[in-house]
CSV table of C-alpha atoms in Angstrom, one decimal:
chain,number,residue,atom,x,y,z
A,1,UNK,CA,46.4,-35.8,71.4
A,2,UNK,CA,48.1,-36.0,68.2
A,3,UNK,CA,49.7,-33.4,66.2
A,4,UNK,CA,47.1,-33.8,63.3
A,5,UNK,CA,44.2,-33.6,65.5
A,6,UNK,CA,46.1,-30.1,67.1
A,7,UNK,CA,46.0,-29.5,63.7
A,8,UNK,CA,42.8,-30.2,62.4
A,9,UNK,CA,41.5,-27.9,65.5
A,10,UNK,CA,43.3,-24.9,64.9
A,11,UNK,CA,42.3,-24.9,61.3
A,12,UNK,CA,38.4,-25.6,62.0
A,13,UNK,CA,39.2,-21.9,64.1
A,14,UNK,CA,39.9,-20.1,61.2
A,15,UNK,CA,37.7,-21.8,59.2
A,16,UNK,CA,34.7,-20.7,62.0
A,17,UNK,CA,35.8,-17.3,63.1
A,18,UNK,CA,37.4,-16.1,60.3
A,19,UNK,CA,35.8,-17.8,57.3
A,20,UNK,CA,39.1,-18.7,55.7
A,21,UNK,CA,39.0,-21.4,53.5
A,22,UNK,CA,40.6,-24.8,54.9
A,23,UNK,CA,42.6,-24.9,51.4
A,24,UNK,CA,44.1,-22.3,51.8
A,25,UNK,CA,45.4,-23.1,55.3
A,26,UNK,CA,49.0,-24.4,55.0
A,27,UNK,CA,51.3,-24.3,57.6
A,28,UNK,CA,54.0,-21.7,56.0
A,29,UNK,CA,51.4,-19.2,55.7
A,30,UNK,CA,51.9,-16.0,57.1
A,31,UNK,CA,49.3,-15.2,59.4
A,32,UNK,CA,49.4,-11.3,58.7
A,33,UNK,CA,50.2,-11.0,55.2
A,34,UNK,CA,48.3,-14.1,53.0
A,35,UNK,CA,45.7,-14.5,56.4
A,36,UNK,CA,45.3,-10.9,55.9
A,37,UNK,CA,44.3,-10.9,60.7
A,38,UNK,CA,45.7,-7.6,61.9
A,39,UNK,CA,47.2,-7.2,65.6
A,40,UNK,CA,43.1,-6.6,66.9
A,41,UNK,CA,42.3,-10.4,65.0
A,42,UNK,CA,44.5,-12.2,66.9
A,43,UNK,CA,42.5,-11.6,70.1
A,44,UNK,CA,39.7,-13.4,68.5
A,45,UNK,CA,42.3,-16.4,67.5
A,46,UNK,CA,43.5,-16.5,71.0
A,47,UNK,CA,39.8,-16.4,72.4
A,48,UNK,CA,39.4,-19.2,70.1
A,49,UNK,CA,42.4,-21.1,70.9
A,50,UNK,CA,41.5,-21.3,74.3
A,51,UNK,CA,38.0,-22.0,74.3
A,52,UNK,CA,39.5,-25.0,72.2
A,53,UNK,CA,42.1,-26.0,73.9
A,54,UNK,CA,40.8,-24.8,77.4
A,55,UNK,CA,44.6,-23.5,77.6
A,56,UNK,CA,45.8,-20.1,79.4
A,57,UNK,CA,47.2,-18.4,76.8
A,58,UNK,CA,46.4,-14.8,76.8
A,59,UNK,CA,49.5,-13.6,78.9
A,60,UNK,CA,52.1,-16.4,77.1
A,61,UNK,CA,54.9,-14.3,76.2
A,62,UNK,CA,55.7,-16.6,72.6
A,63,UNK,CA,52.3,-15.3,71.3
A,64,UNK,CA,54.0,-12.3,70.3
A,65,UNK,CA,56.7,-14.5,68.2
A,66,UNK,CA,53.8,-16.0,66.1
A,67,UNK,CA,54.3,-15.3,62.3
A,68,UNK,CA,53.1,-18.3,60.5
A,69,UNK,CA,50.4,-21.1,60.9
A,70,UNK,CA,53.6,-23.4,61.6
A,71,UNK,CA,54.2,-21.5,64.5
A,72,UNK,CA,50.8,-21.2,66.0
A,73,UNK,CA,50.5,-25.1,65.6
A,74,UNK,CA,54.4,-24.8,67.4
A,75,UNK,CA,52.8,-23.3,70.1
A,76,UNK,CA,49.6,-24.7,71.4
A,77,UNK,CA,51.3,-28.3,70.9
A,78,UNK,CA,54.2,-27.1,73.7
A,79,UNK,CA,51.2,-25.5,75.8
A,80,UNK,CA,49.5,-29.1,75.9
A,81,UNK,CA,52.9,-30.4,76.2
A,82,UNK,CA,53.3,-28.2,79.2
A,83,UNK,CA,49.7,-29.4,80.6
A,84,UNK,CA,49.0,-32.7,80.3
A,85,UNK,CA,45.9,-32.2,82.2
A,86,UNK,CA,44.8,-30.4,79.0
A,87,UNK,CA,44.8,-33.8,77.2
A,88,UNK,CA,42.6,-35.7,79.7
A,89,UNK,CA,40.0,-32.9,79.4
A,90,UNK,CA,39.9,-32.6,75.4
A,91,UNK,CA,40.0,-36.4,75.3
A,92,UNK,CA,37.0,-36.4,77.5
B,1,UNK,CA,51.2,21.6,33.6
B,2,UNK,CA,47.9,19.9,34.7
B,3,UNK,CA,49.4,19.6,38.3
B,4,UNK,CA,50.2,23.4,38.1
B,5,UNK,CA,46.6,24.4,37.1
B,6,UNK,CA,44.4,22.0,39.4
B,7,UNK,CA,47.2,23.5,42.6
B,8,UNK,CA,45.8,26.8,41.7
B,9,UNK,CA,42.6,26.4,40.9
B,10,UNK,CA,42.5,24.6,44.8
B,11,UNK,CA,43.9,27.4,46.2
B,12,UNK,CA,41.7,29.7,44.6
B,13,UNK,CA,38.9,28.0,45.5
B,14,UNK,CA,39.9,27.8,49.4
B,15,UNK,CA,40.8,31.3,49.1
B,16,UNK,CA,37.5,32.1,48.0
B,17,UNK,CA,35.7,30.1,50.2
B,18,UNK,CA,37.4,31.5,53.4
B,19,UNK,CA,37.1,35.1,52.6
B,20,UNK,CA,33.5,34.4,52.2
B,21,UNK,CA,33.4,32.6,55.3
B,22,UNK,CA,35.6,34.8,57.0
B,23,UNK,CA,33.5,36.5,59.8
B,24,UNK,CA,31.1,33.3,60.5
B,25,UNK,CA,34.4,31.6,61.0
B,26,UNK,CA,35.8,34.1,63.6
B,27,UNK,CA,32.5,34.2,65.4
B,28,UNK,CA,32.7,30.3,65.7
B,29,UNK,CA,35.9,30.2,67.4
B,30,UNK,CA,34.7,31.6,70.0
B,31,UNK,CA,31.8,29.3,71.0
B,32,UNK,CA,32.2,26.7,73.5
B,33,UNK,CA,33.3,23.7,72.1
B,34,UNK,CA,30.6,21.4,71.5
B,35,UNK,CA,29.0,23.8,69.6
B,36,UNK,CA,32.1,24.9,67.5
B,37,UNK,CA,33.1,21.6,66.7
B,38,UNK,CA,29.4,20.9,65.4
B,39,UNK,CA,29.5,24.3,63.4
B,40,UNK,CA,32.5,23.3,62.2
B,41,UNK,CA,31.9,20.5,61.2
B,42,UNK,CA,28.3,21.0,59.5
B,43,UNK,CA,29.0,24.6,57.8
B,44,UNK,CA,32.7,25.1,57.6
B,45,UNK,CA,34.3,22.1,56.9
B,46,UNK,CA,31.0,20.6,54.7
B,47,UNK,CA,31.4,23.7,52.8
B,48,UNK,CA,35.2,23.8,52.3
B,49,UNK,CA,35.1,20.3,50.8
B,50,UNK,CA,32.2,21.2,48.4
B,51,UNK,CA,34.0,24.2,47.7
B,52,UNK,CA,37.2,22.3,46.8
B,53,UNK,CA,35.2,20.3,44.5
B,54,UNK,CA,33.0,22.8,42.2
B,55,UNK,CA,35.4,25.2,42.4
B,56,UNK,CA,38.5,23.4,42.6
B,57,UNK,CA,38.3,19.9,40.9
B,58,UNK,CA,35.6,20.3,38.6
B,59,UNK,CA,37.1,22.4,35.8
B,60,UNK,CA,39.7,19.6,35.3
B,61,UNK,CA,37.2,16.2,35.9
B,62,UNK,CA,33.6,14.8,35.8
B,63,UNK,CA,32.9,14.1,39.2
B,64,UNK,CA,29.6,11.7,40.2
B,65,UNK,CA,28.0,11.3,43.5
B,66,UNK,CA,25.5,7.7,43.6
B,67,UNK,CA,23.5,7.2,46.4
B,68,UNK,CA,21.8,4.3,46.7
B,69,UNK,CA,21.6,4.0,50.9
B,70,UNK,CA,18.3,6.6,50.3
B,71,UNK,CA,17.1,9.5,52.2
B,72,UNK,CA,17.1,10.4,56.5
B,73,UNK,CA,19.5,7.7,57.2
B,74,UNK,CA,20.9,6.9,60.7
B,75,UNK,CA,24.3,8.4,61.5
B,76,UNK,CA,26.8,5.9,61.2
B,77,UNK,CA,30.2,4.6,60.2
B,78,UNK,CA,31.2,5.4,56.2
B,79,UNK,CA,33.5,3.2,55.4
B,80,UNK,CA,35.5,3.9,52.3
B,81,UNK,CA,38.4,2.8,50.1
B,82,UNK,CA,41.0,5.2,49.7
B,83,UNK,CA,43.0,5.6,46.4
B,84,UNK,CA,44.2,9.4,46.8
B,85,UNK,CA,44.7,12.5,48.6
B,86,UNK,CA,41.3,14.3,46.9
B,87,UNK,CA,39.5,11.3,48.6
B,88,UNK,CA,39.5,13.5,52.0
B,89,UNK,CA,37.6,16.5,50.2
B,90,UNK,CA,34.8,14.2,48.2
B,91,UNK,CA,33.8,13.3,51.8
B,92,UNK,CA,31.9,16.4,51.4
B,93,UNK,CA,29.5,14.6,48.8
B,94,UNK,CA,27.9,12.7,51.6
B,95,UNK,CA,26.4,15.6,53.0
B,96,UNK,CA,26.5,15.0,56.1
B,97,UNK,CA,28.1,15.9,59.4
B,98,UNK,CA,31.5,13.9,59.8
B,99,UNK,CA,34.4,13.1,61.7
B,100,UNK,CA,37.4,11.7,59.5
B,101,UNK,CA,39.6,9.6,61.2
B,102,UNK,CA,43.3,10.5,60.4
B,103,UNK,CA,46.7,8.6,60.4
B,104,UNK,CA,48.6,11.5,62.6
B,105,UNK,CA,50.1,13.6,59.7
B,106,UNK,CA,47.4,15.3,58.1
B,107,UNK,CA,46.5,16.8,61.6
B,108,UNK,CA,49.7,18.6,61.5
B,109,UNK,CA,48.5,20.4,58.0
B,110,UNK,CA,49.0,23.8,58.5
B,111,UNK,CA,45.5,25.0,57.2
B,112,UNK,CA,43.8,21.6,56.7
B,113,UNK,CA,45.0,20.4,59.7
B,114,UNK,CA,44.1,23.0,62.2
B,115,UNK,CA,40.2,23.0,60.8
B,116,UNK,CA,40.7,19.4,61.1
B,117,UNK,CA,41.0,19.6,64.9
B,118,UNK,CA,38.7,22.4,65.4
B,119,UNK,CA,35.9,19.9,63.7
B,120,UNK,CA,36.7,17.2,66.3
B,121,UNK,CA,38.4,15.1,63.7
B,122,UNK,CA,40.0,12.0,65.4
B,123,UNK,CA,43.7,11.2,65.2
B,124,UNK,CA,44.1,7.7,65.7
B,125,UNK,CA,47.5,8.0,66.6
B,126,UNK,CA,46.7,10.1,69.8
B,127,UNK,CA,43.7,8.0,70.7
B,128,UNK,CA,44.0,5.0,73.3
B,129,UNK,CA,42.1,2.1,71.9
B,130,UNK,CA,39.9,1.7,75.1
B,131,UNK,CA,38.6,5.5,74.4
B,132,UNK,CA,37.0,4.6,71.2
B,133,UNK,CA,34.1,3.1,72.3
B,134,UNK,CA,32.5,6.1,74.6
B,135,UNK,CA,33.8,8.4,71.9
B,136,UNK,CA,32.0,6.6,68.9
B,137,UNK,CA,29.0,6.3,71.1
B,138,UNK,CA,28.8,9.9,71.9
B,139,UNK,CA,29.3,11.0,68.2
B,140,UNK,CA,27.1,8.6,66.9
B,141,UNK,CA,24.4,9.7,70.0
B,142,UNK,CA,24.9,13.4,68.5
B,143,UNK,CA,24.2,12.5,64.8
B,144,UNK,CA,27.6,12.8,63.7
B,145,UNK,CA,29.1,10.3,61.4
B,146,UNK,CA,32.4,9.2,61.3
B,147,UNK,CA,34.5,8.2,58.1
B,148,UNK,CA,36.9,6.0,57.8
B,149,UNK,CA,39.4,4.6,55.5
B,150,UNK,CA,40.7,1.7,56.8
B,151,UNK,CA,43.4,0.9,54.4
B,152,UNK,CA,45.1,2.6,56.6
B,153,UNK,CA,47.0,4.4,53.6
B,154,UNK,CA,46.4,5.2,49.7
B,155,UNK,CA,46.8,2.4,47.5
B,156,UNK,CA,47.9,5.2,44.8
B,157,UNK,CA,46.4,2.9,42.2
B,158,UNK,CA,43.0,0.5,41.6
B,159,UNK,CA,44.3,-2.1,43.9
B,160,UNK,CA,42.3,-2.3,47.4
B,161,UNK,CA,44.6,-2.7,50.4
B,162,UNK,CA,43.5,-5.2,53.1
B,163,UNK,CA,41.9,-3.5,56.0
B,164,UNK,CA,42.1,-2.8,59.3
B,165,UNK,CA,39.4,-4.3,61.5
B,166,UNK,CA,39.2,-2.0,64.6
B,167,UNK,CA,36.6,-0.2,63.0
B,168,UNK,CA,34.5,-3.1,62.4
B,169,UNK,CA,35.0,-4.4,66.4
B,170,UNK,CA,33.9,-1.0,67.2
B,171,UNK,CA,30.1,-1.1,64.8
B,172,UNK,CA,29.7,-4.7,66.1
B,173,UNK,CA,30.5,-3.6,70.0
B,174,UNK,CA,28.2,-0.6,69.4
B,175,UNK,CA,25.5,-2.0,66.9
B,176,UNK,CA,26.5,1.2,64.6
B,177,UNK,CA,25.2,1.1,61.2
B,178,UNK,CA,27.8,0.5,58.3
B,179,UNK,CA,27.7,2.0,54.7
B,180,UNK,CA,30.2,0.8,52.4
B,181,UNK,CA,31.7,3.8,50.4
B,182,UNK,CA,33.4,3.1,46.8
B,183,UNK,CA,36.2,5.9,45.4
B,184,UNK,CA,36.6,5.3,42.0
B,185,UNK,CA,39.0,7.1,39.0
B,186,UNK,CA,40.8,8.9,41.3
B,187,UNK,CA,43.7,6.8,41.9
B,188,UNK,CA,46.1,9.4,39.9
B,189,UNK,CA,44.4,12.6,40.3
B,190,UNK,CA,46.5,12.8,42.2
B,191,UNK,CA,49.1,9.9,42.5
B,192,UNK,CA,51.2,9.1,45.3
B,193,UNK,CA,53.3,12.0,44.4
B,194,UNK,CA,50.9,14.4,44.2
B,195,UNK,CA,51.2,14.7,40.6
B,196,UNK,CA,47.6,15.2,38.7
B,197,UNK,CA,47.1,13.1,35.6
B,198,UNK,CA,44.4,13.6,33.2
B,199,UNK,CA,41.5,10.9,34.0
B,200,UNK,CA,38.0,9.8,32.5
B,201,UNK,CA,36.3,10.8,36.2
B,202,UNK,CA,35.6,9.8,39.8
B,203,UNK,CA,32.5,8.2,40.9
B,204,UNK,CA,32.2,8.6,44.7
B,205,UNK,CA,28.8,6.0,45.5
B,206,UNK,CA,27.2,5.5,49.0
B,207,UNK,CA,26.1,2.1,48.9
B,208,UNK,CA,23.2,1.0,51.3
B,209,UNK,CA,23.7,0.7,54.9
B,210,UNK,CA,24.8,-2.8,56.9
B,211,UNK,CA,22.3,-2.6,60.0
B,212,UNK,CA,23.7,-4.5,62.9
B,213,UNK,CA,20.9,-7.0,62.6
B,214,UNK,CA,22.5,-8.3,59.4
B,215,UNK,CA,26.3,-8.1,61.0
B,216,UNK,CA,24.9,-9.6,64.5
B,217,UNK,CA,25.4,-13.0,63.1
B,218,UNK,CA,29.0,-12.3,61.9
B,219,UNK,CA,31.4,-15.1,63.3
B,220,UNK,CA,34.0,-11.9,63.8
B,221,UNK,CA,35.0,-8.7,62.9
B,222,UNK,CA,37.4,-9.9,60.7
B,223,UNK,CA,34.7,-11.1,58.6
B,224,UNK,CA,33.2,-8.4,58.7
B,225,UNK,CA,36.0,-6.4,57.1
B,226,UNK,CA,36.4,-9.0,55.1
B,227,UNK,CA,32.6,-8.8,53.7
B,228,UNK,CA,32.6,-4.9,53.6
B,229,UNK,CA,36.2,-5.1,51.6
B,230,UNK,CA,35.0,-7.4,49.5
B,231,UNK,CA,31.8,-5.5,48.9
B,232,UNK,CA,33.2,-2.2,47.8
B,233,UNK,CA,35.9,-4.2,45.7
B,234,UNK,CA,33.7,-5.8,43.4
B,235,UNK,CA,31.4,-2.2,43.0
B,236,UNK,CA,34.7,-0.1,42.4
B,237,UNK,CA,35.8,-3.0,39.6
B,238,UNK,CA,32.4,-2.4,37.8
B,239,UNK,CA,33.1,1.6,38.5
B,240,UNK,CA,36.5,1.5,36.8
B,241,UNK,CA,35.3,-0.5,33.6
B,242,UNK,CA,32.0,2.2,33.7
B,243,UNK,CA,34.9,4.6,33.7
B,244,UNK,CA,37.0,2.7,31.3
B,245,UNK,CA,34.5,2.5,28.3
B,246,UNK,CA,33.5,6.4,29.1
């Protein structure tokens, strides 16, 4: 799975759950302050990210590090990284 | 000077009120607590804000209550923007029995604060997160509402915060009804500072209720928020101009 696809996925979660428009979605965005998601949001991104991406995510310590769109695109491309199996089952 | 004169007249106006109240008051501190918080919160605390307003805000502004949620509605969640310290007192337009939820310090009041806890009022810095849903459910089961401003702090001016979205998770977990709340004209009576400037009037409206069969649907509750913001921002931007052209 490429980058642009990782991509592509992330952003159709904010687009779903959070009816954020996909313009407005560029990666130095700041999750908290232009997003406007609040410590209590995030659990629904992380629910989303891993019904997605059918990656374990909810105890991943880098979560907390997450400021900007960059980084959440950062992270769930090292998680598949770290889990190839991952790619099998999204390419399925 | 104005600051000076709308101080006094409060205090007049609570001092008032609570010699007049004095004995019922007395009597209901010694009830068992259920029962005191509800007499507290549907005589003593009702009253004190409606006192605060005739008495103590009225000489010096127009104030207008709109209702447009109707008559007998189900208890709920008021949700409302918050633009100044008087907002906590025009609560009392509602009419109804309420819990405010408060951001820690004005718990510590010394005269607001200790009728604040004797009502039940709800500190969210003291509360766990995984207690609010068995509390919301038993207020809401007793009739009581519970208001909320989840700017989180005053904006001190016509700008609308973002919000917070626990108290959305918690409607949408429960299937609580929501009515959006505007504030409007109060944004410097009084400032940030506490200072009282002379203003055109507040309109405090109740707009109709979001039923959970309408939110159900909601993708999130950060949509939700999102809606209900969005909701009260455009009413409060046609309550300013109203204001405005007065």
């Amino acid at each position: 799975m490429n980058r642009d696809k990782i991509i592509q996925l992330i952003n159709k979660i904010f687009v779903d759950k959070f009816e954020l428009d996909s313009q407005d979605l560029t990666p130095e965005k700041k999750i908290f302050e232009d997003l406007e998601l609040d410590s209590l949001d995030i659990v629904d991104l992380i629910t989303g990210l891993q019904h997605t991406f059918q990656i374990p995510l909810r105890d991943n310590k880098d979560l907390l590090q997450i400021r900007t769109l960059q980084d959440v695109y950062d992270l769930v491309e090292k998680i598949i990284a770290e889990h190839p199996e991952v790619i099998e089952k999204l390419e399925k | 000077m104005l600051t000076i004169l709308v101080f006094i007249s409060m205090a007049i106006s609570i001092a008032l009120y609570s010699a007049v109240v004095l004995i019922p008051y007395l009597c209901i501190l010694f009830l068992p607590k259920d029962l005191r918080e509800h007499c507290m919160r549907s005589f003593i605390v009702l009253n004190l804000g409606r006192a605060v307003i005739h008495l103590g805000l009225r000489p010096f502004i127009r104030i207008d209550y709109r209702d447009e949620a109707g008559t007998n509605t189900p208890p709920g969640i008021y949700v409302c923007n918050h633009r100044a310290g008087t907002d906590a007192f025009l609560m009392a337009l509602f009419g109804v029995e309420a819990v405010q939820i408060v951001n820690g310090w004005p718990m510590k009041l010394p005269f607001f604060g200790y009728n604040a806890r004797l009502a039940g009022y709800l500190d969210s810095t003291k509360i766990p997160l995984e207690e609010y849903p068995k509390l919301f459910k038993s207020l809401i089961d007793n009739n009581v509402n519970v208001i909320a401003f989840p700017e989180g702090t005053r904006s001190g001016s016509r700008n609308m915060n973002s919000f917070h979205s626990g108290i959305f998770r918690l409607a949408m977990e429960l299937g609580i009804p929501v009515y959006p709340c505007c504030i409007a004209g109060n944004e410097r009576f009084p400032d940030r500072s506490f200072h009282f400037h002379k203003s055109k009037g507040i309109i405090v409206k109740r707009l109709p209720p979001i039923m959970p069969e309408t939110y159900r649907n909601f993708p999130s509750a950060f949509v939700f928020k999102k809606r209900v913001h969005d909701m009260i921002q455009q009413e409060n931007q046609r309550l300013d101009a109203e204001l405005d052209s007065r």
